[in-house]
């Protein structure tokens, strides 16, 4: 890579998640029949959620978004946060159901109220873009911050960008750098690139060309599209 010249930061917010298994203690090691029995006979919300994930991903069964949604709905109706969060994603993206941002918001809110970090982040995206809700960048920032404090990398990056731009919060490059660093360490390419630019330009850090190159090279390898990567 050629030596860097002073260059601008990337300011795009990351979009919402594709559907993911947000539960930290899944039943994926149990046989399908056993989980099905738990879900049907015992009406176990965790098992119902797990079936949703299996149909969602096609793990051990043929991928079927409609069936995944049905199991997420059963689990979500019992108040299971991860199911509520994933059901929100389904309505957000129109996966296995007609796209409906208002319903996505409703399910995200239920899960976010239970401190689900993915739901907080995705709800923040809705508020930042004004989808299904009136655009409210302050509310988006508040949700990103809740999610970021739980360690969600994309939320950390988005929060950093809001501090860099002074959007929904007072501009604060020092705080932005702190959140960029957390996201960069977790592998967010845009965060890695921006952190590299900060080191190259000596923004709130001591100018360090070597460290700048290290971060920008990581970002380029991870898919950032920028002339410096060519």
mmCIF file of C-alpha atoms in Angstrom:
data_model
loop_
_atom_site.group_PDB
_atom_site.id
_atom_site.type_symbol
_atom_site.label_atom_id
_atom_site.label_comp_id
_atom_site.label_asym_id
_atom_site.label_seq_id
_atom_site.Cartn_x
_atom_site.Cartn_y
_atom_site.Cartn_z
ATOM 1 C CA UNK A 1 0.000 0.000 0.000
ATOM 2 C CA UNK A 2 1.287 3.448 -0.839
ATOM 3 C CA UNK A 3 2.132 5.910 1.875
ATOM 4 C CA UNK A 4 -0.973 7.667 3.114
ATOM 5 C CA UNK A 5 -1.829 11.250 2.450
ATOM 6 C CA UNK A 6 -4.246 13.139 4.665
ATOM 7 C CA UNK A 7 -7.616 11.639 3.869
ATOM 8 C CA UNK A 8 -11.198 11.848 5.030
ATOM 9 C CA UNK A 9 -13.074 9.581 7.417
ATOM 10 C CA UNK A 10 -15.855 7.219 6.439
ATOM 11 C CA UNK A 11 -19.129 8.494 7.874
ATOM 12 C CA UNK A 12 -21.698 5.888 6.814
ATOM 13 C CA UNK A 13 -23.748 4.245 9.537
ATOM 14 C CA UNK A 14 -23.917 0.481 9.350
ATOM 15 C CA UNK A 15 -27.284 -0.975 8.366
ATOM 16 C CA UNK A 16 -29.345 -3.315 10.518
ATOM 17 C CA UNK A 17 -28.488 -6.938 11.087
ATOM 18 C CA UNK A 18 -29.467 -9.881 9.013
ATOM 19 C CA UNK A 19 -31.233 -12.372 11.221
ATOM 20 C CA UNK A 20 -28.921 -14.012 13.736
ATOM 21 C CA UNK A 21 -28.969 -16.397 16.666
ATOM 22 C CA UNK A 22 -28.822 -13.796 19.425
ATOM 23 C CA UNK A 23 -29.227 -16.265 22.265
ATOM 24 C CA UNK A 24 -26.009 -17.029 24.130
ATOM 25 C CA UNK A 25 -27.199 -20.437 25.389
ATOM 26 C CA UNK A 26 -28.880 -22.195 22.460
ATOM 27 C CA UNK A 27 -30.020 -25.826 22.434
ATOM 28 C CA UNK A 28 -28.158 -26.543 19.200
ATOM 29 C CA UNK A 29 -26.435 -29.625 20.651
ATOM 30 C CA UNK A 30 -29.735 -31.350 21.388
ATOM 31 C CA UNK A 31 -31.380 -33.624 18.765
ATOM 32 C CA UNK A 32 -34.128 -32.039 16.698
ATOM 33 C CA UNK A 33 -36.785 -34.471 17.964
ATOM 34 C CA UNK A 34 -35.952 -33.674 21.569
ATOM 35 C CA UNK A 35 -36.185 -29.932 21.002
ATOM 36 C CA UNK A 36 -39.452 -30.398 19.083
ATOM 37 C CA UNK A 37 -40.895 -32.353 22.006
ATOM 38 C CA UNK A 38 -39.895 -29.604 24.416
ATOM 39 C CA UNK A 39 -41.424 -26.978 22.132
ATOM 40 C CA UNK A 40 -44.723 -28.773 21.540
ATOM 41 C CA UNK A 41 -45.439 -30.737 24.720
ATOM 42 C CA UNK A 42 -43.863 -28.455 27.303
ATOM 43 C CA UNK A 43 -44.434 -25.244 25.325
ATOM 44 C CA UNK A 44 -40.850 -24.340 26.222
ATOM 45 C CA UNK A 45 -40.130 -20.836 24.872
ATOM 46 C CA UNK A 46 -36.411 -21.460 24.535
ATOM 47 C CA UNK A 47 -37.033 -24.648 22.545
ATOM 48 C CA UNK A 48 -39.515 -22.821 20.317
ATOM 49 C CA UNK A 49 -36.922 -20.158 19.684
ATOM 50 C CA UNK A 50 -34.289 -22.796 18.947
ATOM 51 C CA UNK A 51 -36.562 -24.410 16.335
ATOM 52 C CA UNK A 52 -37.000 -20.990 14.767
ATOM 53 C CA UNK A 53 -33.222 -20.641 14.477
ATOM 54 C CA UNK A 54 -32.878 -24.113 12.950
ATOM 55 C CA UNK A 55 -35.503 -23.451 10.285
ATOM 56 C CA UNK A 56 -34.070 -19.974 9.754
ATOM 57 C CA UNK A 57 -30.592 -21.319 9.041
ATOM 58 C CA UNK A 58 -31.490 -24.696 7.626
ATOM 59 C CA UNK A 59 -29.585 -26.491 10.365
ATOM 60 C CA UNK A 60 -30.640 -30.151 10.431
ATOM 61 C CA UNK A 61 -33.825 -29.266 8.545
ATOM 62 C CA UNK A 62 -34.705 -27.759 5.198
ATOM 63 C CA UNK A 63 -34.532 -23.984 5.438
ATOM 64 C CA UNK A 64 -38.039 -22.606 5.792
ATOM 65 C CA UNK A 65 -38.520 -18.960 6.763
ATOM 66 C CA UNK A 66 -42.274 -19.349 7.186
ATOM 67 C CA UNK A 67 -41.804 -22.133 9.746
ATOM 68 C CA UNK A 68 -39.023 -20.188 11.421
ATOM 69 C CA UNK A 69 -41.358 -17.224 11.804
ATOM 70 C CA UNK A 70 -44.082 -19.436 13.266
ATOM 71 C CA UNK A 71 -41.745 -20.758 15.958
ATOM 72 C CA UNK A 72 -40.349 -17.313 16.669
ATOM 73 C CA UNK A 73 -43.929 -16.081 17.112
ATOM 74 C CA UNK A 74 -44.759 -18.832 19.612
ATOM 75 C CA UNK A 75 -41.636 -18.063 21.620
ATOM 76 C CA UNK A 76 -42.024 -14.298 21.337
ATOM 77 C CA UNK A 77 -45.617 -14.506 22.579
ATOM 78 C CA UNK A 78 -44.222 -15.983 25.781
ATOM 79 C CA UNK A 79 -41.918 -12.998 26.178
ATOM 80 C CA UNK A 80 -38.664 -14.609 25.000
ATOM 81 C CA UNK A 81 -36.447 -11.651 24.084
ATOM 82 C CA UNK A 82 -34.254 -13.324 21.445
ATOM 83 C CA UNK A 83 -37.339 -14.546 19.585
ATOM 84 C CA UNK A 84 -38.894 -11.089 19.764
ATOM 85 C CA UNK A 85 -35.701 -9.591 18.391
ATOM 86 C CA UNK A 86 -35.474 -12.038 15.490
ATOM 87 C CA UNK A 87 -39.159 -11.666 14.723
ATOM 88 C CA UNK A 88 -38.554 -7.940 14.496
ATOM 89 C CA UNK A 89 -35.828 -8.615 11.921
ATOM 90 C CA UNK A 90 -38.249 -10.753 9.919
ATOM 91 C CA UNK A 91 -40.779 -7.923 9.696
ATOM 92 C CA UNK A 92 -37.991 -5.389 9.112
ATOM 93 C CA UNK A 93 -36.676 -7.255 6.054
ATOM 94 C CA UNK A 94 -39.848 -9.017 4.916
ATOM 95 C CA UNK A 95 -38.415 -12.475 5.594
ATOM 96 C CA UNK A 96 -41.130 -15.156 5.659
ATOM 97 C CA UNK A 97 -43.695 -12.405 6.159
ATOM 98 C CA UNK A 98 -44.866 -9.206 4.491
ATOM 99 C CA UNK A 99 -42.475 -6.361 5.295
ATOM 100 C CA UNK A 100 -43.896 -4.149 8.019
ATOM 101 C CA UNK A 101 -41.661 -1.596 9.752
ATOM 102 C CA UNK A 102 -44.301 -0.775 12.350
ATOM 103 C CA UNK A 103 -44.501 -4.394 13.482
ATOM 104 C CA UNK A 104 -40.723 -4.635 13.358
ATOM 105 C CA UNK A 105 -40.563 -1.661 15.713
ATOM 106 C CA UNK A 106 -43.095 -3.223 18.073
ATOM 107 C CA UNK A 107 -41.133 -6.462 18.387
ATOM 108 C CA UNK A 108 -37.805 -4.674 18.664
ATOM 109 C CA UNK A 109 -39.235 -2.554 21.477
ATOM 110 C CA UNK A 110 -40.378 -5.612 23.423
ATOM 111 C CA UNK A 111 -36.935 -7.208 23.169
ATOM 112 C CA UNK A 112 -35.063 -3.938 23.748
ATOM 113 C CA UNK A 113 -37.029 -3.445 26.964
ATOM 114 C CA UNK A 114 -35.425 -6.705 28.097
ATOM 115 C CA UNK A 115 -31.977 -5.320 27.215
ATOM 116 C CA UNK A 116 -31.515 -7.395 24.058
ATOM 117 C CA UNK A 117 -28.509 -5.721 22.425
ATOM 118 C CA UNK A 118 -29.453 -6.716 18.866
ATOM 119 C CA UNK A 119 -32.966 -5.319 19.267
ATOM 120 C CA UNK A 120 -31.627 -2.079 20.726
ATOM 121 C CA UNK A 121 -29.294 -1.709 17.763
ATOM 122 C CA UNK A 122 -31.910 -2.539 15.131
ATOM 123 C CA UNK A 123 -34.447 -0.236 16.762
ATOM 124 C CA UNK A 124 -31.795 2.465 16.675
ATOM 125 C CA UNK A 125 -31.442 1.912 12.936
ATOM 126 C CA UNK A 126 -35.182 2.427 12.491
ATOM 127 C CA UNK A 127 -35.015 5.732 14.369
ATOM 128 C CA UNK A 128 -31.881 6.866 12.514
ATOM 129 C CA UNK A 129 -33.546 6.227 9.141
ATOM 130 C CA UNK A 130 -37.156 7.063 10.042
ATOM 131 C CA UNK A 131 -38.526 3.654 9.068
ATOM 132 C CA UNK A 132 -41.818 2.856 10.827
ATOM 133 C CA UNK A 133 -41.165 5.743 13.209
ATOM 134 C CA UNK A 134 -40.550 9.455 12.990
ATOM 135 C CA UNK A 135 -36.827 10.011 12.453
ATOM 136 C CA UNK A 136 -35.162 10.776 15.774
ATOM 137 C CA UNK A 137 -31.353 10.735 15.818
ATOM 138 C CA UNK A 138 -31.218 11.438 19.551
ATOM 139 C CA UNK A 139 -33.327 8.363 20.229
ATOM 140 C CA UNK A 140 -31.160 6.373 17.816
ATOM 141 C CA UNK A 141 -28.025 7.481 19.643
ATOM 142 C CA UNK A 142 -29.542 6.495 22.986
ATOM 143 C CA UNK A 143 -30.337 3.000 21.676
ATOM 144 C CA UNK A 144 -26.940 2.561 20.025
ATOM 145 C CA UNK A 145 -25.320 3.527 23.318
ATOM 146 C CA UNK A 146 -27.278 0.922 25.277
ATOM 147 C CA UNK A 147 -26.311 -1.737 22.769
ATOM 148 C CA UNK A 148 -22.707 -0.552 22.512
ATOM 149 C CA UNK A 149 -22.241 -0.756 26.274
ATOM 150 C CA UNK A 150 -23.239 -4.415 26.040
ATOM 151 C CA UNK A 151 -20.425 -4.929 23.552
ATOM 152 C CA UNK A 152 -22.224 -5.030 20.196
ATOM 153 C CA UNK A 153 -19.589 -3.987 17.646
ATOM 154 C CA UNK A 154 -21.858 -2.408 15.031
ATOM 155 C CA UNK A 155 -23.554 -0.322 17.707
ATOM 156 C CA UNK A 156 -20.146 0.822 18.952
ATOM 157 C CA UNK A 157 -19.216 1.896 15.438
ATOM 158 C CA UNK A 158 -22.489 3.739 14.813
ATOM 159 C CA UNK A 159 -22.191 5.499 18.149
ATOM 160 C CA UNK A 160 -18.666 6.581 17.228
ATOM 161 C CA UNK A 161 -19.889 8.061 13.948
ATOM 162 C CA UNK A 162 -22.600 10.018 15.741
ATOM 163 C CA UNK A 163 -19.992 11.503 18.087
ATOM 164 C CA UNK A 164 -17.743 12.303 15.121
ATOM 165 C CA UNK A 165 -20.545 14.133 13.326
ATOM 166 C CA UNK A 166 -22.269 15.599 16.356
ATOM 167 C CA UNK A 167 -25.483 13.889 15.305
ATOM 168 C CA UNK A 168 -27.938 13.334 18.140
ATOM 169 C CA UNK A 169 -25.189 14.252 20.588
ATOM 170 C CA UNK A 170 -22.564 16.969 21.097
ATOM 171 C CA UNK A 171 -19.586 16.414 18.800
ATOM 172 C CA UNK A 172 -16.817 14.699 20.742
ATOM 173 C CA UNK A 173 -13.860 13.260 18.813
ATOM 174 C CA UNK A 174 -12.254 11.806 21.942
ATOM 175 C CA UNK A 175 -15.325 9.747 22.770
ATOM 176 C CA UNK A 176 -15.702 8.845 19.095
ATOM 177 C CA UNK A 177 -12.165 7.474 19.058
ATOM 178 C CA UNK A 178 -12.851 5.356 22.146
ATOM 179 C CA UNK A 179 -15.884 3.712 20.527
ATOM 180 C CA UNK A 180 -14.089 3.332 17.186
ATOM 181 C CA UNK A 181 -11.309 1.489 18.941
ATOM 182 C CA UNK A 182 -13.722 -0.930 20.618
ATOM 183 C CA UNK A 183 -15.448 -1.653 17.296
ATOM 184 C CA UNK A 184 -12.160 -1.935 15.412
ATOM 185 C CA UNK A 185 -10.815 -4.501 17.868
ATOM 186 C CA UNK A 186 -13.953 -6.555 17.213
ATOM 187 C CA UNK A 187 -13.264 -6.436 13.473
ATOM 188 C CA UNK A 188 -15.610 -3.772 12.082
ATOM 189 C CA UNK A 189 -13.802 -2.725 8.862
ATOM 190 C CA UNK A 190 -15.136 0.846 8.775
ATOM 191 C CA UNK A 191 -14.013 1.366 12.365
ATOM 192 C CA UNK A 192 -10.569 0.005 11.539
ATOM 193 C CA UNK A 193 -10.262 2.380 8.590
ATOM 194 C CA UNK A 194 -11.385 5.444 10.542
ATOM 195 C CA UNK A 195 -9.082 4.610 13.425
ATOM 196 C CA UNK A 196 -6.216 4.316 10.968
ATOM 197 C CA UNK A 197 -7.021 7.731 9.508
ATOM 198 C CA UNK A 198 -7.032 9.210 13.004
ATOM 199 C CA UNK A 199 -3.544 7.870 13.626
ATOM 200 C CA UNK A 200 -2.324 9.120 10.250
ATOM 201 C CA UNK A 201 -3.687 12.614 10.870
ATOM 202 C CA UNK A 202 -2.882 12.763 14.579
ATOM 203 C CA UNK A 203 -6.500 13.340 15.596
ATOM 204 C CA UNK A 204 -6.801 13.034 19.414
ATOM 205 C CA UNK A 205 -3.931 10.525 19.238
ATOM 206 C CA UNK A 206 -0.219 10.902 18.643
ATOM 207 C CA UNK A 207 0.453 10.740 14.924
ATOM 208 C CA UNK A 208 1.675 7.249 14.109
ATOM 209 C CA UNK A 209 2.033 6.289 10.445
ATOM 210 C CA UNK A 210 2.922 2.667 11.230
ATOM 211 C CA UNK A 211 -0.143 2.128 13.383
ATOM 212 C CA UNK A 212 -2.276 3.930 10.813
ATOM 213 C CA UNK A 213 -1.102 1.567 8.098
ATOM 214 C CA UNK A 214 -1.778 -1.466 10.268
ATOM 215 C CA UNK A 215 -5.397 -0.481 10.880
ATOM 216 C CA UNK A 216 -6.078 0.570 7.303
ATOM 217 C CA UNK A 217 -4.573 -2.618 5.916
ATOM 218 C CA UNK A 218 -6.865 -4.617 8.203
ATOM 219 C CA UNK A 219 -9.833 -2.591 6.995
ATOM 220 C CA UNK A 220 -8.921 -3.170 3.349
ATOM 221 C CA UNK A 221 -8.521 -6.910 3.903
ATOM 222 C CA UNK A 222 -11.929 -6.929 5.583
ATOM 223 C CA UNK A 223 -13.654 -5.356 2.604
ATOM 224 C CA UNK A 224 -13.536 -1.572 2.898
ATOM 225 C CA UNK A 225 -13.888 -0.005 -0.549
ATOM 226 C CA UNK A 226 -11.556 2.992 -0.682
ATOM 227 C CA UNK A 227 -8.856 4.217 -3.114
ATOM 228 C CA UNK A 228 -6.225 3.572 -0.427
ATOM 229 C CA UNK A 229 -7.050 -0.138 -0.685
ATOM 230 C CA UNK A 230 -6.106 -0.329 -4.370
#
